[in-house]
Short mmCIF file of C-alpha atoms in Angstrom, two decimals:
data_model
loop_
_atom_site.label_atom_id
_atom_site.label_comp_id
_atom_site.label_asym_id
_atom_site.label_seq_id
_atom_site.Cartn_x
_atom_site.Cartn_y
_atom_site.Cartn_z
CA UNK H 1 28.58 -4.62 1.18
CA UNK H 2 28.49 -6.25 4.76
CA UNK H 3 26.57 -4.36 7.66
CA UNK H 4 27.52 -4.25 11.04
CA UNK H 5 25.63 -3.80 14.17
CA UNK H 6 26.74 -0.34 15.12
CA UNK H 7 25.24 0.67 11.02
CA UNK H 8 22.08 -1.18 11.74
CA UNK H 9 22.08 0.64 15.43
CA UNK H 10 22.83 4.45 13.50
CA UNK H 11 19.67 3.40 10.78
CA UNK H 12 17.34 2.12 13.42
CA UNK H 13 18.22 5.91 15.63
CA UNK H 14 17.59 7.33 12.17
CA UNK H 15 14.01 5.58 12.29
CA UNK H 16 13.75 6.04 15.63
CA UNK H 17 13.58 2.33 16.54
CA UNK H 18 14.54 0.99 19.75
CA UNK H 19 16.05 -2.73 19.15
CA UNK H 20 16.81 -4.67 21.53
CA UNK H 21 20.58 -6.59 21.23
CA UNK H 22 19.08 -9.73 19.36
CA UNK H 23 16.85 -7.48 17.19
CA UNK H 24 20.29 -6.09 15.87
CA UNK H 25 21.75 -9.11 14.90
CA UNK H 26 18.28 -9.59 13.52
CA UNK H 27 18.03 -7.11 11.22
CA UNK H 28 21.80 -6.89 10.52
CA UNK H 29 21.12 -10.37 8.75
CA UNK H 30 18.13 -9.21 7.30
CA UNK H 31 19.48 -6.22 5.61
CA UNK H 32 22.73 -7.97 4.29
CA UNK H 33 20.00 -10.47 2.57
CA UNK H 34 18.66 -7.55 0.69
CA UNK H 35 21.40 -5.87 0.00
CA UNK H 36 23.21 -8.98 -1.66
CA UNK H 37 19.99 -9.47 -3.79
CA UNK H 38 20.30 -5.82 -4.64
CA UNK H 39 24.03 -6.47 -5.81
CA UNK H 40 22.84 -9.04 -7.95
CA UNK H 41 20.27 -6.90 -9.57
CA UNK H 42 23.27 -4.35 -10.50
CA UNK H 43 24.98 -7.60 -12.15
CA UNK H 44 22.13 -7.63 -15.08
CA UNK H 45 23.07 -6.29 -18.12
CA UNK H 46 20.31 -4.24 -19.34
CA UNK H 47 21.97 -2.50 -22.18
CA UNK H 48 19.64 -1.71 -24.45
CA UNK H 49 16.29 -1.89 -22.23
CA UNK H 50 14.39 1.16 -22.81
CA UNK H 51 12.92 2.45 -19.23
CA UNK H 52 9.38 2.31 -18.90
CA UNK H 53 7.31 4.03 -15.95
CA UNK H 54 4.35 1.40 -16.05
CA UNK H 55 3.39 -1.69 -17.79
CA UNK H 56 0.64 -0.71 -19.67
CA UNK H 57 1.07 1.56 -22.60
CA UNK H 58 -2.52 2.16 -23.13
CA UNK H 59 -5.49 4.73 -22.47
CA UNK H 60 -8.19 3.40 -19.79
CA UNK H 61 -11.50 3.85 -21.03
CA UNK H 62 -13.19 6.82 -19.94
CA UNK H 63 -17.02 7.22 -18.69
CA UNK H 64 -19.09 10.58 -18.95
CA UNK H 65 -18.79 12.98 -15.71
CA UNK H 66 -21.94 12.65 -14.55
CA UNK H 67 -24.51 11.97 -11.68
CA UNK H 68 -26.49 9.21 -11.86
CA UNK H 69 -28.51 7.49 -8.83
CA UNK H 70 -27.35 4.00 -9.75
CA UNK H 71 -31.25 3.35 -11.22
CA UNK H 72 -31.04 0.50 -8.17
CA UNK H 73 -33.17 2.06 -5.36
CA UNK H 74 -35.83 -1.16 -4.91
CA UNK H 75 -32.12 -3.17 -4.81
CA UNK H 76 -30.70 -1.16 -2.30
CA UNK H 77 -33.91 -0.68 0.11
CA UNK H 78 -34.25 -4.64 -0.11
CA UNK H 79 -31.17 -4.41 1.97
CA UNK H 80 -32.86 -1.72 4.59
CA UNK H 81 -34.50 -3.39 7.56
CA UNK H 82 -37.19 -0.46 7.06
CA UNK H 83 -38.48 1.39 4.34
CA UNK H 84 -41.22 3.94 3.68
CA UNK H 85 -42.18 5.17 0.57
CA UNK H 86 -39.16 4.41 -1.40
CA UNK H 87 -36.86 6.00 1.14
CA UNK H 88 -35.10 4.54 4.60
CA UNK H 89 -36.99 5.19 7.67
CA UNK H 90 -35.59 5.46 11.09
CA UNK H 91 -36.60 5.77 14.63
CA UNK H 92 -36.71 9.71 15.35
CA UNK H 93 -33.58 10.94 17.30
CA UNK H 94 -34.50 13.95 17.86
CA UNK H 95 -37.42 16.26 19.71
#
């Protein structure tokens, strides 16, 4: 399957894209490419391949639900250019 301009002008109004003359010819080449690549996909015989919706057949591991303060407040206020008391401090804002 071959596309012409006047296809890759109706998809582009479709996307509403504005493309310029050279931007046609552009993407006309470019979506020939793909679909040629796509044609050769359809040429694999994959008889016999069982469909699959991921790559993993397995379980991820699973953590309790629950809240937790990270037990890394003296890590965290290292990082905090002041602290009071085991807590942030910052200018007051407001009067």
């Amino acid at each position: 399957m071959s596309l012409d301009r006047k296809t890759v002008a109706h998809i582009a109004t479709l996307a509403r894209l504005k493309l310029t003359d050279e931007e046609l010819d552009a993407y006309a080449k470019e979506l020939d490419g793909i679909l040629h690549w796509v044609e050769q996909l359809n040429a694999v015989d994959v008889s016999g391949v069982e469909p699959m919706s991921g790559v993993g057949r397995f379980a991820l591991p699973k953590r309790k639900d629950e809240v937790t303060d990270g037990n890394c407040r003296d890590r965290i206020l290292a990082d905090a250019p002041d602290a009071a008391a085991g807590f942030f401090s910052v200018p007051k804002v407001v009067e």
